[in-house]
XYZ file of C-alpha atoms in Angstrom:
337
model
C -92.251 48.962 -26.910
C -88.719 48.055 -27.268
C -86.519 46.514 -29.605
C -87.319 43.339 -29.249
C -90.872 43.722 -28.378
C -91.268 44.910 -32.050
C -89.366 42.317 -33.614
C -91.901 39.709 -31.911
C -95.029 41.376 -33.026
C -93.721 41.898 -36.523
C -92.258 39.034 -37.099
C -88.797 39.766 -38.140
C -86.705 36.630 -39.777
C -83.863 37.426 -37.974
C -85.975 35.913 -34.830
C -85.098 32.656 -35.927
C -81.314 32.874 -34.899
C -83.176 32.934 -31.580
C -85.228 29.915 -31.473
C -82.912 27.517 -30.204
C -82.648 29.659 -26.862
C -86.412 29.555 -27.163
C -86.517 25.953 -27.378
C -84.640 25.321 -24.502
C -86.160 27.899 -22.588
C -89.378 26.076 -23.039
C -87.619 22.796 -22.363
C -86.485 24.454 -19.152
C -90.256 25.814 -18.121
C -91.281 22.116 -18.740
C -88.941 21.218 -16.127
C -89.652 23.676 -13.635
C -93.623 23.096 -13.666
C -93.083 19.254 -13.345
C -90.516 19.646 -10.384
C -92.810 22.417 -8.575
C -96.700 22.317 -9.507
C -98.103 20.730 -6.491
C -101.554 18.263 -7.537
C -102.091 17.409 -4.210
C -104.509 19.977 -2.503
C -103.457 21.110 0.421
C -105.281 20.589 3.818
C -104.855 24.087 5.053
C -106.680 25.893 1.860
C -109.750 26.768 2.803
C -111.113 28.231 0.116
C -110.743 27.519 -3.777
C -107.706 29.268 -5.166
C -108.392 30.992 -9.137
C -105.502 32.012 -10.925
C -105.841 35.032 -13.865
C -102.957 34.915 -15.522
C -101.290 34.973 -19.157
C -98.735 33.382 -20.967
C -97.114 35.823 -22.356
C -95.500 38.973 -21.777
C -96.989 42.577 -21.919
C -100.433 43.520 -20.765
C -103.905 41.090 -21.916
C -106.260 42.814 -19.557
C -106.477 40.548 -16.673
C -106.453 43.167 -14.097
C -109.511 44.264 -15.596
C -110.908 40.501 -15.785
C -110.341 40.002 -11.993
C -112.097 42.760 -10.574
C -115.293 42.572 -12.595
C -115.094 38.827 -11.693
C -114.587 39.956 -7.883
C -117.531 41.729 -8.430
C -119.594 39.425 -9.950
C -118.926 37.215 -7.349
C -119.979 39.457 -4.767
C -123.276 39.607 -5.977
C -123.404 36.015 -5.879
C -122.990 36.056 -2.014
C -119.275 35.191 -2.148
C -116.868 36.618 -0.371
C -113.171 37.383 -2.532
C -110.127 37.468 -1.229
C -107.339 38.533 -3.548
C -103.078 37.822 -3.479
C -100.649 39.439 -5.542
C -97.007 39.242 -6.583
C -97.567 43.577 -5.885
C -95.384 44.329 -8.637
C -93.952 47.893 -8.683
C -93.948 47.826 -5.299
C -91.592 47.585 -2.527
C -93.181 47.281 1.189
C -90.744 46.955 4.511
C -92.412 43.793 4.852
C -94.404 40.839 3.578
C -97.162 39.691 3.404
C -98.277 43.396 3.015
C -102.557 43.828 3.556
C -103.757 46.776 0.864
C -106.607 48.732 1.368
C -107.766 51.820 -0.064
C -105.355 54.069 2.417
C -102.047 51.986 1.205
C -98.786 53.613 -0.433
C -99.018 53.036 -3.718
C -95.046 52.922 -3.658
C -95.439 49.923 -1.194
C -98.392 47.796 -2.238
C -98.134 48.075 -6.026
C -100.223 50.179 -8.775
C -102.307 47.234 -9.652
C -102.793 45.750 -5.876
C -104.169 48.888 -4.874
C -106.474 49.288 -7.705
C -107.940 46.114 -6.740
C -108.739 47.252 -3.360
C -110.174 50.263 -3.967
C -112.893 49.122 -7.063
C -113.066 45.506 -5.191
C -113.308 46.856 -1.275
C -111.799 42.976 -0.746
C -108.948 41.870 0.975
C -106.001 42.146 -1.016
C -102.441 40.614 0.253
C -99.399 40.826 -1.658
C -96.058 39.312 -1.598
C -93.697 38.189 -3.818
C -93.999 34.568 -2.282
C -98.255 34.596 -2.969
C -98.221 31.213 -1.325
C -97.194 33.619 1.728
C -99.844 35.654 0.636
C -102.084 33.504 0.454
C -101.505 31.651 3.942
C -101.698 34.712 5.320
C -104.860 35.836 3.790
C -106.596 33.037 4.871
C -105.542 33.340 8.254
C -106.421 36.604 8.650
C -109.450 37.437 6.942
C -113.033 36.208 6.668
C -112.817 34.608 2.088
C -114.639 31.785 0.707
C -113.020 32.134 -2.593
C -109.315 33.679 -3.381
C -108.720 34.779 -6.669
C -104.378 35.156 -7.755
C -103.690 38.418 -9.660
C -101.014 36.527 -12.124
C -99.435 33.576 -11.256
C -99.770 31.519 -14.003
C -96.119 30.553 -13.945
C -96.035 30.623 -10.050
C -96.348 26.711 -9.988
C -95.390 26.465 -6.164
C -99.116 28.208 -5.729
C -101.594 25.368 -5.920
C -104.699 26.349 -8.208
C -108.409 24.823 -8.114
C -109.177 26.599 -11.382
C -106.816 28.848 -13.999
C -107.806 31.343 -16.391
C -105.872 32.715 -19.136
C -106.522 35.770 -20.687
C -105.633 36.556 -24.202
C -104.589 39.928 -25.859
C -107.109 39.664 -29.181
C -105.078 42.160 -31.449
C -101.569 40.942 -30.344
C -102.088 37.167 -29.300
C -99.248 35.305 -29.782
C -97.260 37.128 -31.820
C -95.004 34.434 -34.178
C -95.732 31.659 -31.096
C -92.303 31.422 -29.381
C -91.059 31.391 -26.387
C -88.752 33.976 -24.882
C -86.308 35.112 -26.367
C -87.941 34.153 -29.782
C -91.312 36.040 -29.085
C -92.893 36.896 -26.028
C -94.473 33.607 -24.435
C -93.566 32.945 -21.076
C -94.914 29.363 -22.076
C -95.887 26.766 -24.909
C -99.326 27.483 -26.471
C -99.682 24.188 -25.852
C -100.299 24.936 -22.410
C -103.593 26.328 -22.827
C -104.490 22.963 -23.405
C -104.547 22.705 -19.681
C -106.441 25.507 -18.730
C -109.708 25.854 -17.897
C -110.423 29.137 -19.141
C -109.716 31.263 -21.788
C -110.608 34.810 -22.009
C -109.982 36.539 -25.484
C -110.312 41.005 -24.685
C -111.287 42.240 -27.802
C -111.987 40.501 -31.075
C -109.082 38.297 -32.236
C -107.420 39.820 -35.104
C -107.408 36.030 -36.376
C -109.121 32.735 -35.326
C -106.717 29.870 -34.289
C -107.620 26.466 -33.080
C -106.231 26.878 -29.159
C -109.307 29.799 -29.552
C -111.768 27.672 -30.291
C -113.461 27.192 -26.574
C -112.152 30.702 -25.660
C -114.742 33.670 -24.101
C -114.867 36.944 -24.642
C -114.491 39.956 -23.111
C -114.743 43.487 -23.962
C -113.955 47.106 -22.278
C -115.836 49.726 -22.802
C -114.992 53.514 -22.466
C -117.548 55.456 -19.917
C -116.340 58.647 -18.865
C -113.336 60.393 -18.041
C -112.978 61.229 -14.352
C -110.853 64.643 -12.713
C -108.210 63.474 -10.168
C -108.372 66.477 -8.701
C -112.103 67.509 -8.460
C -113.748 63.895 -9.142
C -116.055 65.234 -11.822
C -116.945 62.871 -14.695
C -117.684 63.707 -18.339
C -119.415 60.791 -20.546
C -116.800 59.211 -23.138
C -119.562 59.097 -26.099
C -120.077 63.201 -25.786
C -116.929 64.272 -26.568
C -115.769 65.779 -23.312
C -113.621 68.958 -24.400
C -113.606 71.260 -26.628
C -112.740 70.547 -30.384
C -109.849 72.481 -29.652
C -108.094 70.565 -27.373
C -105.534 67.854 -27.700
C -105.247 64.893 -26.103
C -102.319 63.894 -24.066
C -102.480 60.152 -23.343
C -99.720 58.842 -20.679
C -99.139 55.222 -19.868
C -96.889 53.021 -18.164
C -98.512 49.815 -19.704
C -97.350 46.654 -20.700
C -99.571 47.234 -24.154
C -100.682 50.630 -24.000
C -101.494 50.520 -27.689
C -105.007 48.898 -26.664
C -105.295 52.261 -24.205
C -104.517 54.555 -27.736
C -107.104 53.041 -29.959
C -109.897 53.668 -27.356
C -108.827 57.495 -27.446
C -108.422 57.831 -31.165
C -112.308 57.226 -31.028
C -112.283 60.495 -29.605
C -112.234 63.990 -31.778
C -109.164 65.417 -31.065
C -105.496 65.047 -31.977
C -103.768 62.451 -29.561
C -100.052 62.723 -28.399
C -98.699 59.672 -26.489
C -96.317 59.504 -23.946
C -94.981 56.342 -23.360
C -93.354 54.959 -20.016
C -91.996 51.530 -18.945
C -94.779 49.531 -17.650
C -95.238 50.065 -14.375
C -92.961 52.955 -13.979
C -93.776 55.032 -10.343
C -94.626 58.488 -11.603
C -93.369 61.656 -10.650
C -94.670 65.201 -11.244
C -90.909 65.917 -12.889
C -91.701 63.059 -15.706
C -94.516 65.697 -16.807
C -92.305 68.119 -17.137
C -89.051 66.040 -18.583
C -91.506 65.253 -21.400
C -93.021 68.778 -21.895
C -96.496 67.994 -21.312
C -99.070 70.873 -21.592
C -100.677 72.164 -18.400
C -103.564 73.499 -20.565
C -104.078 70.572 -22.338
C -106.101 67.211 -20.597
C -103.959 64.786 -19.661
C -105.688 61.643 -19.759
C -104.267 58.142 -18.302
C -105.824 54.595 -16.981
C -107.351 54.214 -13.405
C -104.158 51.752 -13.046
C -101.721 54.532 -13.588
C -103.541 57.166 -11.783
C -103.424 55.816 -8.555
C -99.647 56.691 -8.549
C -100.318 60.248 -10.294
C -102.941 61.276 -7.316
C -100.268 63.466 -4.613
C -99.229 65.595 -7.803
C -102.561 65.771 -9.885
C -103.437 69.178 -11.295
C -106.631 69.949 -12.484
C -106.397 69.032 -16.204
C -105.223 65.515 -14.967
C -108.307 62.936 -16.065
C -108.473 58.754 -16.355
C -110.632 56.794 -18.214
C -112.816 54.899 -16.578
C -113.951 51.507 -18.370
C -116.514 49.019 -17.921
C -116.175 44.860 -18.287
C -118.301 43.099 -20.514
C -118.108 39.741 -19.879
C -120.149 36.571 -21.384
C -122.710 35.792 -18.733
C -122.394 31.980 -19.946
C -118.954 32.058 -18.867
C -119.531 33.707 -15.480
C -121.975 31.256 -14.686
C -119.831 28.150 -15.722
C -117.008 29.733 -13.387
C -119.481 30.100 -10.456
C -120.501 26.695 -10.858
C -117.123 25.586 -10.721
C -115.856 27.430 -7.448
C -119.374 26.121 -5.850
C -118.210 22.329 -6.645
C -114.732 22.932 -5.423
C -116.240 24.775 -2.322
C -117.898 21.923 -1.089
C -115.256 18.646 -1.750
């Protein structure tokens, strides 16, 4: 967390020089959405469009969200198409299609997560109206779901979700540079769906119609060898220390779900996103006796240079089933105007 990431979540005074910038930031977002959200739907989407998204900066968890919802939806019968900004990548060309064989360097840590746990089409490009147009065109979807995009107004939504950070939310509620909304929380008012992970530190009327979600620690997995050991036994000796690496937007939310653990935790802390190399381990003196323990997210960049006391945490996605059900409902009506 930098700087100014701290000031936001603990409210420092000296924020308020700021919030004149943040008012006519906010001014300016107005601006933008009215000049580029399309209401019309267009006659070339096939399929409705869902947008996860947040409205602020730093990491809520909607990676997470999308996949189980993928999943869930695949049960149902449907079948998911995804599109993606594929940020942290950088492909030759766009629209890029990611499966589970992609560079992670071109297609994006979180784009090729999604393939690999979804096994859906995934397209990414920083245009995801190109994305989408070419998703549709190419594959076999019923339903597309938009990693992000909240703020991408030129993509044309059926249905948004927003998904909230419950420790952090808001932090003092202003906009860049002020605090770390990318928009009012007024605009929540707007949205369809909110999704609160974990339990809000505090309850605040735009929370009021808001779901839940949860995730759960299961195992950690070898990226070498594959083998799993169950979270709730205590997978290593008492001996051992915990080295946590993360290149998260909020990998404090990562921390607390290893401090349930026994063991003493050292973090290392990269710039979200950041493309791993095997010399960052070393820059940073990280024990090759010692587990090394990241998110799926970040492991998929971590795979070519694993070593054998490299391990992720694999999580599961609790969600309400009311609100699953309500969403399903919802793509079915859109599906058939």
């Amino acid at each position: 967390m930098n700087f100014l990431e701290r000031a936001w979540y603990k409210r420092a005074r000296w924020l308020i020089l700021l919030w004149p910038v943040s008012v006519l930031f906010q001014l300016l977002t107005t601006i933008r959405r009215a000049a580029q959200q399309s209401k019309k739907r267009p006659s070339d989407l096939t399929a409705p469009l869902i947008v996860i998204g947040n409205i602020s900066l730093g990491g809520t968890g909607k990676t997470p969200l999308l996949i189980a919802l993928s999943q869930e939806l695949q049960k149902q019968g449907f079948k998911p198409g995804i599109v993606s900004r594929g940020y942290g990548g950088h492909a030759p060309g766009y629209p890029l299609a990611v499966n589970s064989d992609s560079d992670v360097s071109q297609s994006g840590d979180e784009a090729l997560l999604i393939a690999e746990k979804t096994g859906c089409p995934v397209y990414v490009d920083p245009d995801r109206s190109a994305a989408l147009h070419a998703l549709l065109f190419c594959e076999d979807v019923d339903v597309v779901l938009s990693d992000d995009g909240l703020q991408h107004y030129k993509l044309y939504r059926d249905l948004e979700i927003a998904v909230i950070d419950g420790q952090r939310l808001f932090s003092n509620g202003f906009c860049l540079p002020a605090g770390p909304l990318r928009e009012s929380m007024y605009r929540l008012n707007g949205i369809q769906y909110i999704v609160v992970n974990g339990e809000p530190a505090r309850e605040i009327p735009q929370l009021a119609r808001a779901s839940r979600m949860q995730l759960e620690p299961r195992a950690l997995v070898n990226l070498v060898s594959g083998e799993k050991r169950l979270f709730a036994e205590a997978p290593f000796d008492t001996n051992n220390k915990l080295q946590a690496v993360s290149a998260l937007g909020n990998p404090q939310r990562f921390y607390a779900l290893l401090e349930r653990l026994p063991y003493q935790l050292v973090t290392f802390t990269f710039p979200d996103h950041h493309n791993f190399t095997a010399a960052d381990f070393k820059r940073q003196g990280i024990d090759e006796h010692q587990p090394v323990v990241m998110t799926e997210k970040d492991a998929v960049k971590c795979r070519q240079f694993a070593k054998n006391n490299f391990w992720y945490l694999s999580v599961e996605v609790n969600l309400e089933s009311q609100f699953v059900e309500r969403l399903i409902e919802d793509i079915r009506q859109v599906s058939i105007l």
